[in-house]
Tab-separated table of C-alpha atoms and ligand atoms in Angstrom:
chain	number	residue	atom	x	y	z
G	1084	MET	CA	25.394	17.246	23.132
G	1085	HIS	CA	26.330	14.892	25.446
G	1086	ILE	CA	30.281	15.555	25.670
G	1087	THR	CA	30.785	12.671	28.247
G	1088	ALA	CA	28.370	10.118	26.507
G	1089	LEU	CA	29.808	10.566	23.259
G	1090	ALA	CA	33.497	10.583	24.764
G	1091	SER	CA	32.330	7.091	26.404
G	1092	LEU	CA	31.331	5.829	22.886
G	1093	LEU	CA	34.603	6.758	21.307
G	1094	ALA	CA	36.274	5.021	24.304
G	1095	LEU	CA	34.780	1.884	23.018
G	1096	PRO	CA	36.969	0.994	20.241
G	1097	ALA	CA	35.735	-2.288	19.522
G	1098	LEU	CA	32.505	-0.568	18.937
G	1099	SER	CA	33.615	0.814	15.602
G	1100	LEU	CA	36.202	-1.883	14.361
G	1101	ALA	CA	33.351	-4.774	14.685
G	1102	ALA	CA	29.882	-5.648	15.563
G	1103	PRO	CA	29.766	-5.094	19.292
G	1104	THR	CA	28.856	-7.701	21.560
G	1105	VAL	CA	25.122	-7.518	23.149
G	1106	LYS	CA	27.193	-6.995	26.310
G	1107	GLN	CA	29.048	-4.179	25.271
G	1108	VAL	CA	25.702	-2.284	23.982
G	1109	LYS	CA	23.864	-3.107	27.063
G	1110	GLN	CA	26.764	-1.521	29.265
G	1111	HIS	CA	27.079	1.443	26.947
G	1112	THR	CA	23.100	2.209	27.153
G	1113	LEU	CA	22.636	0.926	31.036
G	1114	GLY	CA	20.506	3.720	32.826
G	1115	VAL	CA	20.773	6.071	29.980
G	1116	LYS	CA	17.018	7.378	29.015
G	1117	HIS	CA	17.288	9.689	26.177
G	1118	SER	CA	16.019	9.985	22.641
G	1119	PRO	CA	17.023	7.753	19.954
G	1120	TYR	CA	17.978	10.751	17.725
G	1121	ALA	CA	20.638	11.753	20.526
G	1122	PRO	CA	24.213	11.673	19.454
G	1123	ASP	CA	25.209	9.280	21.872
G	1124	HIS	CA	22.152	6.679	21.165
G	1125	TYR	CA	23.578	3.245	20.122
G	1126	ASP	CA	21.513	1.010	17.920
G	1127	PRO	CA	23.313	-1.563	16.286
G	1128	TYR	CA	20.230	-3.397	15.456
G	1129	ASP	CA	18.630	-0.605	13.330
G	1130	ARG	CA	15.219	-0.987	15.833
G	1131	LYS	CA	11.860	1.145	14.479
G	1132	VAL	CA	11.046	4.264	15.586
G	1133	ASP	CA	7.728	6.089	15.267
G	1134	SER	CA	9.055	9.496	15.686
G	1135	GLN	CA	5.554	10.877	14.919
G	1136	ALA	CA	3.504	9.077	18.008
G	1137	GLU	CA	6.570	9.718	20.295
G	1138	GLY	CA	6.895	13.375	19.224
G	1139	LEU	CA	10.505	12.893	18.190
G	1140	HIS	CA	12.441	15.137	15.383
G	1141	PRO	CA	14.752	12.606	13.805
G	1142	GLU	CA	18.098	13.903	13.648
G	1143	PRO	CA	21.118	12.427	11.496
G	1144	PHE	CA	22.567	10.722	14.028
G	1145	ARG	CA	23.667	7.038	13.851
G	1146	ASN	CA	25.992	4.928	16.392
G	1147	GLY	CA	28.492	7.581	16.803
G	1148	LYS	CA	28.295	9.287	13.359
G	1149	GLY	CA	26.502	12.258	12.025
G	1150	THR	CA	26.265	15.737	13.283
G	1151	THR	CA	23.283	18.300	13.766
G	1152	VAL	CA	21.237	20.117	10.540
G	1153	LEU	CA	22.260	23.718	10.621
G	1154	GLY	CA	20.131	24.736	7.248
G	1155	PRO	CA	16.404	25.092	6.754
G	1156	ARG	CA	13.967	22.211	7.707
G	1157	ASN	CA	11.006	21.052	7.054
G	1158	ARG	CA	10.190	19.210	10.657
G	1159	MET	CA	7.105	17.842	9.719
G	1160	ARG	CA	8.167	15.948	6.726
G	1161	GLU	CA	11.343	14.870	8.821
G	1162	GLN	CA	9.174	13.280	11.288
G	1163	GLN	CA	6.883	11.267	8.312
G	1164	ASP	CA	10.189	10.445	7.252
G	1165	PRO	CA	12.134	9.020	10.027
G	1166	ASP	CA	14.268	6.670	8.004
G	1167	MET	CA	15.390	9.203	5.236
G	1168	VAL	CA	17.020	11.324	8.051
G	1169	ARG	CA	18.579	8.726	9.923
G	1170	PRO	CA	18.323	5.109	7.512
G	1171	PRO	CA	19.205	2.102	9.368
G	1172	SER	CA	22.847	1.335	9.072
G	1173	THR	CA	22.001	-1.381	6.410
G	1174	ASP	CA	20.932	1.022	3.735
G	1175	HIS	CA	23.098	1.531	0.830
G	1176	GLY	CA	23.247	2.726	-2.592
G	1177	ALA	CA	21.244	4.573	-4.996
G	1178	MET	CA	17.317	3.939	-5.452
G	1179	PRO	CA	14.729	6.090	-7.088
G	1180	ALA	CA	11.871	7.451	-5.055
G	1181	MET	CA	9.110	4.992	-3.927
G	1182	ARG	CA	6.954	6.897	-2.217
G	1183	TRP	CA	4.204	9.811	-2.732
G	1184	SER	CA	1.325	11.170	-0.891
G	1185	PHE	CA	-1.928	12.112	-2.152
G	1186	ALA	CA	-1.354	15.025	0.091
G	1187	ASP	CA	1.225	15.899	-2.771
G	1188	SER	CA	-1.231	15.398	-5.581
G	1189	HIS	CA	-3.215	18.406	-7.082
G	1190	THR	CA	-7.024	17.954	-6.295
G	1191	ARG	CA	-9.350	18.765	-9.090
G	1192	ILE	CA	-12.471	20.343	-7.295
G	1193	GLU	CA	-15.847	19.999	-9.026
G	1194	GLU	CA	-19.617	20.219	-7.850
G	1195	GLY	CA	-19.987	17.913	-4.825
G	1196	GLY	CA	-16.985	16.241	-5.360
G	1197	TRP	CA	-13.132	16.015	-6.037
G	1198	THR	CA	-10.126	13.915	-7.291
G	1199	ARG	CA	-6.554	13.520	-7.276
G	1200	GLN	CA	-4.190	11.210	-8.750
G	1201	THR	CA	-0.824	9.267	-8.611
G	1202	THR	CA	0.664	8.510	-11.517
G	1203	VAL	CA	4.107	8.032	-13.529
G	1204	ARG	CA	3.975	11.501	-13.692
G	1205	GLU	CA	3.845	12.172	-9.719
G	1206	LEU	CA	6.019	9.232	-8.986
G	1207	PRO	CA	7.962	7.925	-11.970
G	1208	SER	CA	8.464	4.156	-10.382
G	1209	SER	CA	4.808	3.948	-10.537
G	1210	ASN	CA	4.774	2.884	-14.236
G	1211	GLN	CA	2.721	-0.269	-14.112
G	1212	ILE	CA	-0.116	1.364	-11.893
G	1213	ALA	CA	-1.869	4.394	-11.666
G	1214	GLY	CA	-4.029	5.251	-8.474
G	1215	VAL	CA	-6.987	7.939	-8.167
G	1216	ASN	CA	-8.970	8.944	-5.001
G	1217	MET	CA	-11.988	9.940	-5.541
G	1218	ARG	CA	-14.981	11.573	-3.425
G	1219	LEU	CA	-18.823	11.983	-4.389
G	1220	ASP	CA	-21.078	13.625	-2.032
G	1221	LYS	CA	-24.473	12.312	-1.682
G	1222	GLY	CA	-26.066	11.976	-5.447
G	1223	VAL	CA	-22.880	13.289	-6.999
G	1224	ILE	CA	-22.124	11.540	-10.368
G	1225	ARG	CA	-18.812	10.605	-11.991
G	1226	GLU	CA	-20.358	10.892	-15.388
G	1227	LEU	CA	-20.654	7.856	-17.990
G	1228	HIS	CA	-17.374	7.105	-19.366
G	1229	TRP	CA	-14.933	4.780	-20.756
G	1230	HIS	CA	-10.930	4.650	-20.752
G	1231	LYS	CA	-8.293	2.407	-22.401
G	1232	GLU	CA	-6.967	1.079	-19.100
G	1233	ALA	CA	-8.697	-1.797	-17.001
G	1234	GLU	CA	-10.320	-0.098	-13.545
G	1235	TRP	CA	-10.186	-1.777	-10.096
G	1236	ALA	CA	-11.543	0.198	-7.350
G	1237	TYR	CA	-11.800	-0.228	-3.321
G	1238	VAL	CA	-14.435	1.403	-1.376
G	1239	LEU	CA	-12.552	3.763	1.378
G	1240	SER	CA	-16.029	5.167	2.867
G	1241	GLY	CA	-19.521	5.467	2.227
G	1242	GLU	CA	-21.638	3.715	-0.302
G	1243	VAL	CA	-21.680	4.135	-3.966
G	1244	ARG	CA	-24.031	2.794	-7.088
G	1245	VAL	CA	-22.083	1.614	-9.902
G	1246	THR	CA	-23.460	1.051	-13.656
G	1247	ALA	CA	-21.814	-0.799	-16.464
G	1248	LEU	CA	-22.052	-2.168	-19.667
G	1249	ASP	CA	-20.751	-5.601	-20.781
G	1250	SER	CA	-19.372	-6.841	-24.112
G	1251	ASP	CA	-22.015	-9.138	-24.595
G	1252	GLY	CA	-24.245	-6.323	-24.613
G	1253	GLY	CA	-25.341	-7.046	-20.918
G	1254	SER	CA	-26.331	-4.012	-18.562
G	1255	PHE	CA	-24.889	-4.315	-15.111
G	1256	ILE	CA	-26.160	-1.942	-11.553
G	1257	ASP	CA	-24.817	-3.007	-8.083
G	1258	ASP	CA	-24.609	-0.983	-4.911
G	1259	LEU	CA	-21.457	-1.016	-3.016
G	1260	LYS	CA	-20.115	-0.200	0.593
G	1261	GLU	CA	-16.891	0.075	2.599
G	1262	GLY	CA	-14.367	-2.681	1.707
G	1263	ASP	CA	-16.080	-3.675	-1.683
G	1264	LEU	CA	-14.379	-3.877	-4.888
G	1265	TRP	CA	-15.034	-3.221	-8.880
G	1266	TYR	CA	-13.310	-4.102	-12.019
G	1267	PHE	CA	-14.363	-3.122	-15.243
G	1268	PRO	CA	-12.287	-4.381	-18.379
G	1269	SER	CA	-10.218	-1.697	-20.549
G	1270	GLY	CA	-13.086	0.111	-22.436
G	1271	HIS	CA	-16.405	-1.312	-20.635
G	1272	PRO	CA	-18.467	1.920	-20.004
G	1273	HIS	CA	-19.438	2.522	-16.709
G	1274	SER	CA	-20.551	5.425	-14.020
G	1275	LEU	CA	-20.496	5.805	-10.026
G	1276	GLN	CA	-22.688	7.719	-7.974
G	1277	GLY	CA	-22.596	8.506	-4.214
G	1278	LEU	CA	-25.503	6.954	-2.039
G	1279	GLY	CA	-26.458	7.353	1.623
G	1280	GLU	CA	-25.937	10.420	3.842
G	1281	ASN	CA	-22.430	11.401	3.109
G	1282	GLY	CA	-21.634	9.636	-0.488
G	1283	THR	CA	-18.793	8.123	-1.139
G	1284	GLU	CA	-14.848	7.631	-1.244
G	1285	PHE	CA	-13.001	5.616	-3.112
G	1286	LEU	CA	-9.416	4.288	-4.537
G	1287	LEU	CA	-9.190	3.841	-8.258
G	1288	VAL	CA	-6.459	1.855	-9.864
G	1289	PHE	CA	-5.486	1.603	-13.270
G	1290	ASP	CA	-3.608	-0.942	-15.152
G	1291	SER	CA	-1.113	1.595	-16.773
G	1292	GLY	CA	1.151	4.354	-14.636
G	1293	GLY	CA	0.443	6.638	-17.550
G	1294	PHE	CA	-2.933	6.547	-17.311
G	1295	SER	CA	-4.908	10.443	-16.744
G	1296	GLU	CA	-8.412	10.839	-15.280
G	1297	GLU	CA	-8.134	13.630	-17.127
G	1298	SER	CA	-8.287	12.070	-20.178
G	1299	THR	CA	-10.995	9.477	-20.165
G	1300	PHE	CA	-13.975	9.221	-22.918
G	1301	ILE	CA	-16.613	10.959	-21.600
G	1302	LEU	CA	-20.268	11.048	-22.689
G	1303	THR	CA	-21.379	14.855	-22.833
G	1304	ASP	CA	-17.528	15.307	-24.014
G	1305	TRP	CA	-18.405	13.011	-27.225
G	1306	LEU	CA	-21.961	14.862	-27.394
G	1307	ALA	CA	-20.350	18.226	-27.408
G	1308	HIS	CA	-18.132	17.515	-30.172
G	1309	THR	CA	-20.334	16.044	-32.709
G	1310	PRO	CA	-22.061	17.595	-35.043
G	1311	LYS	CA	-25.842	18.112	-33.790
G	1312	ALA	CA	-26.838	16.623	-37.272
G	1313	VAL	CA	-25.059	13.259	-36.605
G	1314	LEU	CA	-26.828	13.365	-33.262
G	1315	SER	CA	-30.088	13.723	-34.386
G	1316	GLU	CA	-29.718	10.891	-37.098
G	1317	ASN	CA	-27.929	8.845	-34.606
G	1318	PHE	CA	-31.145	9.121	-31.950
G	1319	ARG	CA	-33.720	9.322	-34.459
G	1320	LEU	CA	-34.748	12.884	-32.955
G	1321	PRO	CA	-35.355	16.275	-34.522
G	1322	PRO	CA	-32.266	18.391	-34.160
G	1323	GLU	CA	-34.200	20.909	-32.192
G	1324	LEU	CA	-34.404	19.038	-29.119
G	1325	LEU	CA	-30.835	19.021	-29.018
G	1326	GLU	CA	-30.338	22.428	-29.019
G	1327	HIS	CA	-29.630	22.409	-25.046
G	1328	ILE	CA	-27.323	19.539	-24.336
G	1329	PRO	CA	-24.095	20.146	-22.398
G	1330	LEU	CA	-21.477	22.061	-24.476
G	1331	SER	CA	-18.503	20.289	-22.764
G	1332	GLU	CA	-17.882	17.640	-20.236
G	1333	LYS	CA	-19.678	17.527	-17.173
G	1334	TYR	CA	-17.151	14.977	-15.319
G	1335	ILE	CA	-18.275	15.447	-11.228
G	1336	PHE	CA	-21.826	16.951	-10.648
G	1337	GLN	CA	-24.630	16.721	-8.567
G	1338	GLY	CA	-27.494	14.421	-9.713
G	1339	SER	CA	-30.641	13.326	-8.206
G	1340	ILE	CA	-30.943	10.784	-5.747
G	1341	PRO	CA	-31.019	7.524	-6.797
G	1342	GLY	CA	-33.996	5.230	-6.232
G	1343	SER	CA	-33.537	1.438	-5.759
G	1344	ILE	CA	-31.668	-1.006	-7.962
G	1345	ASP	CA	-35.055	-2.713	-8.609
G	1346	GLU	CA	-36.829	0.698	-9.653
G	1347	GLU	CA	-34.163	1.615	-11.659
G	1348	LYS	CA	-33.123	-1.266	-14.129
G	1349	PRO	CA	-33.379	-0.528	-17.662
G	1350	ARG	CA	-36.340	-3.449	-17.935
G	1351	ALA	CA	-36.176	-3.347	-21.693
G	1352	PHE	CA	-32.760	-4.417	-21.751
G	1353	LYS	CA	-30.792	-8.068	-21.239
G	1354	GLN	CA	-29.098	-8.140	-17.804
G	1355	SER	CA	-25.516	-8.850	-17.261
G	1356	LYS	CA	-24.625	-12.262	-16.280
G	1357	LEU	CA	-21.034	-10.944	-15.246
G	1358	ASN	CA	-19.996	-9.848	-11.901
G	1359	PHE	CA	-18.231	-6.375	-12.142
G	1360	THR	CA	-18.514	-6.404	-8.207
G	1361	PHE	CA	-17.055	-8.456	-5.600
G	1362	ASN	CA	-17.192	-8.634	-1.550
G	1363	MET	CA	-14.039	-8.570	0.276
G	1364	LEU	CA	-15.324	-9.549	3.470
G	1365	ASP	CA	-16.145	-12.783	1.790
G	1366	VAL	CA	-13.025	-13.800	1.318
G	1367	GLU	CA	-11.149	-16.553	3.489
G	1368	PRO	CA	-8.057	-14.771	5.008
G	1369	ARG	CA	-4.898	-16.318	5.197
G	1370	VAL	CA	-4.038	-15.858	8.951
G	1371	GLY	CA	-0.813	-15.184	10.396
G	1372	SER	CA	0.431	-15.195	14.058
G	1373	GLY	CA	0.491	-11.220	13.702
G	1374	GLY	CA	-2.444	-9.984	11.488
G	1375	GLU	CA	-4.277	-11.467	8.222
G	1376	ALA	CA	-3.986	-10.823	4.665
G	1377	LYS	CA	-6.886	-11.146	2.417
G	1378	ILE	CA	-6.349	-11.795	-1.588
G	1379	VAL	CA	-8.272	-11.155	-4.507
G	1380	ASP	CA	-7.303	-12.121	-7.743
G	1381	SER	CA	-8.949	-13.915	-10.971
G	1382	THR	CA	-9.107	-17.037	-9.086
G	1383	ASN	CA	-11.841	-15.838	-6.989
G	1384	PHE	CA	-13.194	-12.709	-8.821
G	1385	PRO	CA	-12.734	-13.975	-12.376
G	1386	ILE	CA	-13.472	-10.665	-14.185
G	1387	SER	CA	-10.344	-9.082	-12.533
G	1388	LYS	CA	-7.847	-10.192	-15.431
G	1389	THR	CA	-5.202	-7.511	-15.020
G	1390	ILE	CA	-5.432	-6.495	-11.234
G	1391	ALA	CA	-5.033	-8.816	-8.072
G	1392	ALA	CA	-4.829	-7.370	-5.033
G	1393	GLY	CA	-4.026	-8.163	-0.989
G	1394	HIS	CA	-5.815	-6.676	1.919
G	1395	LEU	CA	-3.392	-6.805	4.845
G	1396	SER	CA	-4.053	-5.711	8.872
G	1397	ILE	CA	-1.027	-6.142	10.949
G	1398	ASN	CA	-1.310	-6.098	14.525
G	1399	PRO	CA	0.641	-4.108	17.158
G	1400	GLY	CA	4.085	-4.600	16.455
G	1401	ALA	CA	3.810	-7.359	13.786
G	1402	MET	CA	5.471	-7.605	10.314
G	1403	ARG	CA	4.682	-8.734	6.814
G	1404	GLU	CA	7.165	-11.158	6.599
G	1405	MET	CA	10.432	-10.927	4.396
G	1406	HIS	CA	9.069	-11.470	0.802
G	1407	TRP	CA	8.964	-10.545	-2.734
G	1408	HIS	CA	6.627	-10.971	-5.844
G	1409	PRO	CA	7.992	-12.512	-9.123
G	1410	ASN	CA	5.380	-11.411	-11.262
G	1411	ALA	CA	4.551	-7.555	-10.889
G	1412	ASP	CA	5.426	-4.467	-9.037
G	1413	GLU	CA	3.786	-4.087	-5.888
G	1414	TRP	CA	1.490	-0.785	-5.837
G	1415	SER	CA	0.850	-0.322	-2.207
G	1416	PHE	CA	-1.780	2.239	-0.734
G	1417	PHE	CA	-1.814	3.113	3.168
G	1418	ILE	CA	-5.471	3.048	4.485
G	1419	ARG	CA	-4.503	3.255	8.188
G	1420	GLY	CA	-1.504	3.223	10.305
G	1421	ARG	CA	2.108	3.899	9.619
G	1422	ALA	CA	4.825	1.508	8.397
G	1423	ARG	CA	8.634	1.034	8.054
G	1424	VAL	CA	9.415	-0.606	4.384
G	1425	THR	CA	12.992	-1.715	3.757
G	1426	ILE	CA	13.528	-2.539	-0.392
G	1427	PHE	CA	16.279	-4.549	-1.218
G	1428	ALA	CA	17.210	-4.026	-5.130
G	1429	ALA	CA	20.288	-6.329	-5.500
G	1430	GLU	CA	23.919	-4.874	-6.102
G	1431	GLY	CA	24.120	-4.300	-2.095
G	1432	THR	CA	21.319	-1.455	-2.495
G	1433	ALA	CA	18.683	-1.164	-0.178
G	1434	ARG	CA	16.585	1.882	0.869
G	1435	THR	CA	13.973	2.487	3.644
G	1436	PHE	CA	10.816	4.336	3.118
G	1437	ASP	CA	8.220	5.192	5.764
G	1438	TYR	CA	4.473	5.144	4.853
G	1439	GLN	CA	1.661	6.471	6.263
G	1440	ALA	CA	-2.587	6.769	5.733
G	1441	GLY	CA	-2.827	8.192	2.037
G	1442	ASP	CA	0.467	7.730	0.827
G	1443	VAL	CA	1.516	5.276	-2.191
G	1444	GLY	CA	4.301	2.992	-2.086
G	1445	VAL	CA	5.988	0.808	-5.060
G	1446	ILE	CA	8.227	-1.966	-4.813
G	1447	PRO	CA	9.137	-3.063	-8.159
G	1448	ALA	CA	8.599	-6.757	-9.108
G	1449	ASN	CA	11.482	-9.312	-7.388
G	1450	MET	CA	12.863	-6.660	-4.959
G	1451	GLY	CA	12.763	-8.119	-1.504
G	1452	HIS	CA	10.877	-6.585	1.187
G	1453	PHE	CA	8.835	-6.526	4.467
G	1454	ILE	CA	6.273	-4.171	5.810
G	1455	GLU	CA	6.543	-3.298	9.810
G	1456	ASN	CA	3.981	-1.964	11.810
G	1457	LEU	CA	5.391	1.314	12.924
G	1458	SER	CA	2.115	3.232	14.502
G	1459	ASN	CA	1.639	2.827	18.367
G	1460	ASP	CA	-1.617	4.378	17.939
G	1461	GLU	CA	-3.342	3.134	14.647
G	1462	PRO	CA	-3.951	-0.075	13.502
G	1463	LEU	CA	-1.632	-0.697	9.965
G	1464	GLU	CA	-3.986	-1.469	6.876
G	1465	VAL	CA	-2.472	-1.796	3.704
G	1466	LEU	CA	-3.355	-2.885	0.115
G	1467	GLU	CA	-1.296	-4.151	-2.131
G	1468	ILE	CA	-1.933	-4.089	-5.775
G	1469	PHE	CA	-0.260	-5.755	-8.865
G	1470	ARG	CA	-0.957	-5.670	-12.654
G	1471	ALA	CA	-1.272	-9.538	-12.650
G	1472	ASP	CA	-4.043	-12.026	-13.219
G	1473	ARG	CA	-2.837	-13.851	-9.872
G	1474	PHE	CA	-1.181	-12.617	-6.515
G	1475	MET	CA	1.904	-14.638	-5.932
G	1476	ASP	CA	4.864	-14.258	-3.759
G	1477	PHE	CA	7.992	-15.830	-2.324
G	1478	SER	CA	8.646	-16.118	1.420
G	1479	LEU	CA	12.270	-15.953	2.584
G	1480	PHE	CA	11.518	-18.246	5.625
G	1481	ASP	CA	9.751	-20.476	3.424
G	1482	TRP	CA	12.420	-20.960	1.059
G	1483	MET	CA	15.165	-21.383	4.082
G	1484	ALA	CA	12.708	-24.320	5.348
G	1485	ALA	CA	12.399	-25.690	1.863
G	1486	THR	CA	16.426	-25.782	1.547
G	1487	PRO	CA	18.635	-28.475	2.625
G	1488	GLN	CA	19.811	-27.660	5.724
G	1489	ARG	CA	23.474	-28.093	5.255
G	1490	LEU	CA	23.078	-25.358	2.416
G	1491	VAL	CA	21.779	-23.222	4.527
G	1492	ARG	CA	24.314	-23.348	7.183
G	1493	ASP	CA	27.194	-23.234	4.686
G	1494	HIS	CA	25.573	-19.833	3.560
G	1495	ILE	CA	24.660	-18.013	6.792
G	1496	PHE	CA	26.551	-19.792	9.638
G	1497	ALA	CA	29.792	-21.672	8.387
G	1498	ASN	CA	31.313	-20.138	11.615
G	1499	HIS	CA	28.673	-20.628	14.042
G	1500	PRO	CA	27.408	-24.125	14.467
G	1501	LYS	CA	25.143	-23.057	17.517
G	1502	ALA	CA	23.313	-20.387	15.786
G	1503	ALA	CA	22.903	-22.482	12.709
G	1504	LYS	CA	21.290	-25.192	15.066
G	1505	GLU	CA	18.783	-22.163	16.265
G	1506	PHE	CA	18.207	-21.230	12.790
G	1507	LEU	CA	17.338	-24.329	11.532
G	1508	LYS	CA	14.940	-25.342	14.113
G	1509	ARG	CA	13.009	-22.091	13.988
G	1510	VAL	CA	12.655	-22.537	10.071
G	1511	GLU	CA	12.203	-26.346	10.023
G	1512	GLY	CA	8.883	-27.037	8.031
G	1513	GLY	CA	8.242	-23.189	7.087
G	1514	GLY	CA	5.873	-21.035	8.755
G	1515	LYS	CA	3.122	-20.022	6.206
G	1516	ASP	CA	2.946	-17.288	8.699
G	1517	VAL	CA	3.072	-14.323	6.233
G	1518	ILE	CA	2.247	-11.722	8.981
G	1519	LYS	CA	4.452	-12.518	11.785
G	1520	LYS	CA	3.839	-11.048	15.403
G	1521	GLN	CA	5.988	-9.290	17.380
G	1522	TYR	CA	8.329	-11.844	18.618
G	1523	TYR	CA	10.825	-10.091	20.904
G	1524	LYS	CA	7.970	-8.922	23.443
G	1525	SER	CA	5.979	-11.928	23.503
G	1526	PRO	CA	5.954	-13.464	26.966
G	1527	GLU	CA	6.784	-16.811	25.593
G	1528	ALA	CA	9.856	-15.528	23.829
G	1529	GLY	CA	11.022	-13.753	26.996
G	1530	LYS	CA	12.754	-16.467	28.816
G	1531	GLU	CA	14.008	-18.364	25.639
G	1532	LEU	CA	15.542	-15.340	24.266
G	1533	GLU	CA	17.226	-14.294	27.736
G	1534	ASP	CA	18.604	-18.036	27.649
G	1535	LEU	CA	20.066	-17.401	23.868
G	1536	ARG	CA	21.446	-14.287	24.707
G	1537	GLU	CA	23.409	-15.253	27.629
G	1538	GLU	CA	24.797	-18.140	25.482
G	1539	ALA	CA	25.581	-15.379	22.798
G	1540	GLU	CA	27.366	-13.476	24.791
G	1541	GLU	CA	29.437	-16.291	26.228
G	1542	LEU	CA	30.797	-17.198	22.702
A	1776	LIG	C1	-21.804	11.855	7.803
A	1776	LIG	O1	-21.208	12.751	8.176
A	1776	LIG	C2	-21.447	13.775	9.200
A	1776	LIG	C3	-20.318	14.801	9.514
A	1776	LIG	O2	-19.110	14.473	9.211
A	1776	LIG	C4	-21.192	12.451	10.261
A	1776	LIG	O3	-21.674	13.129	11.500
A	1776	LIG	C5	-22.374	11.588	10.126
A	1776	LIG	O4	-22.268	10.539	10.981
A	1776	LIG	C6	-21.806	10.936	8.705
A	1776	LIG	N1	-23.046	9.818	8.530
A	1776	LIG	C7	-22.420	8.723	7.964
A	1776	LIG	C8	-23.609	7.885	7.718
A	1776	LIG	O5	-21.299	8.178	8.232
A	1777	LIG	C1	-21.420	-13.640	-9.079
A	1777	LIG	O1	-21.320	-13.514	-7.801
A	1777	LIG	C2	-22.242	-14.151	-6.986
A	1777	LIG	C3	-21.833	-13.890	-5.418
A	1777	LIG	O2	-21.462	-12.882	-5.170
A	1777	LIG	C4	-22.359	-15.680	-7.225
A	1777	LIG	O3	-23.192	-16.481	-6.583
A	1777	LIG	C5	-22.543	-15.930	-8.751
A	1777	LIG	O4	-22.398	-17.230	-9.541
A	1777	LIG	C6	-21.475	-14.854	-9.595
A	1777	LIG	N1	-21.733	-15.074	-10.973
A	1777	LIG	C7	-21.153	-15.240	-12.118
A	1777	LIG	C8	-21.165	-15.290	-13.340
A	1777	LIG	O5	-19.742	-15.332	-11.785
A	1778	LIG	C1	-0.253	-1.574	14.509
A	1778	LIG	O1	0.349	-1.901	15.857
A	1778	LIG	C2	-0.167	-0.758	16.843
A	1778	LIG	C3	0.794	-0.771	17.729
A	1778	LIG	O2	2.270	-1.220	17.687
A	1778	LIG	C4	-1.365	-1.199	17.326
A	1778	LIG	O3	-1.856	-0.366	17.980
A	1778	LIG	C5	-2.180	-1.298	16.155
A	1778	LIG	O4	-3.264	-2.047	16.518
A	1778	LIG	C6	-1.477	-2.074	14.760
A	1778	LIG	N1	-2.239	-2.233	13.682
A	1778	LIG	C7	-3.200	-3.471	13.376
A	1778	LIG	C8	-4.003	-3.710	12.416
A	1778	LIG	O5	-3.395	-4.028	14.509
């Protein structure tokens, strides 16, 4: 331990009593180059640390408090969860788990494919939505089935053929690629099949946390549990011809390679007038200074009555601004990169979670939050999914802009007119900037911030 550094920290009584001035912090850290997890590291602003990219092991030291870990450790987990080991000083109170990784889900392995799920059983806070990650190799089929829940899906990789039947008796067939979506309302029968050289992988989302991929209504399962005499009557066939049908469900299995949609369309059957599929690339993004968001809900994808979604790309150092969703829990799936998210749950309760590719996060409706791009080596790409017909959010920035300035001043800066003036100048007129670029490191902010800092130090 850096005894001298620790001693010098203790020798700064102001630090432990009140928020330190910028000058004190600067002096304290001047010329000290060491890990942000060192006992003598001081950061009153709780900056993010990408411990994985920097090869740092998080330690439970924060601003002069804490000590070493003596017991057993799972260092890889700790590196993935730096804000659990050393949470920001603003975290407080009890909050249930809001993170799960598909890496912790059981994988069901089948012929040419696999599937794993994150439901309320894996993550108890995931009670509005369940997610399934599925892979089907070339020609591999997720067999004809239906279920009580509606199904929304996002193609993560490769190509997939989907078939469905609508409730007006129209047949539907389409081929999808990475970034495309589908939605099957509750009870609508459908199938999926991997195309292309390597088949496909996708994320399925169901509008109930209690969904189980193990309990869908499957064609072969039904046939196997119906008397052959009844099948014979139903299909107008001698029962002898039904002797060799499967004895149990096939679920995921190697199928033959499909022909083109045109070749395979059931000609004698009426075609569906509905669109069960959607190309997310077609969506006009909400462009922010630090990235963009594409929103898909029933306003642009009419059939998707129970699921609304946003696809976010967050630039270097940028963040999805502070906001909340009034109408549903957010269920996020991280496609690329790493993120830091603090969830504010009222009653002085807040907890910070770190997420990375393959993780699922839940943010209950109305709880305030942000998403920071933590990763220095990978883009941050995330899906926000809601059990709702519309995507809705409230921006804290815009709320401050929409409120009479006097009210804002009285709430936040009653004793600090200078800071009030600067704050109100920033928010004036709102931002409509849902993903904000990093301000502190931008060249234009540099000079302006230096000036403001010097003024702050003089106060
Ligand atoms: C299929 O997978 C192989 C092996 O991972 C890879 O080399 C090839 O580029 C992939 N093909 C396509 C079309 O993605
Ligand atoms: C289906 O989507 C296509 C464009 O992707 C559009 O032209 C067509 O009008 C849509 N049909 C319905 C019934 O919404
Ligand atoms: C996230 O930030 C890192 C660096 O902070 C950057 O390399 C990466 O490209 C960013 N993600 C996106 C989507 O731009």
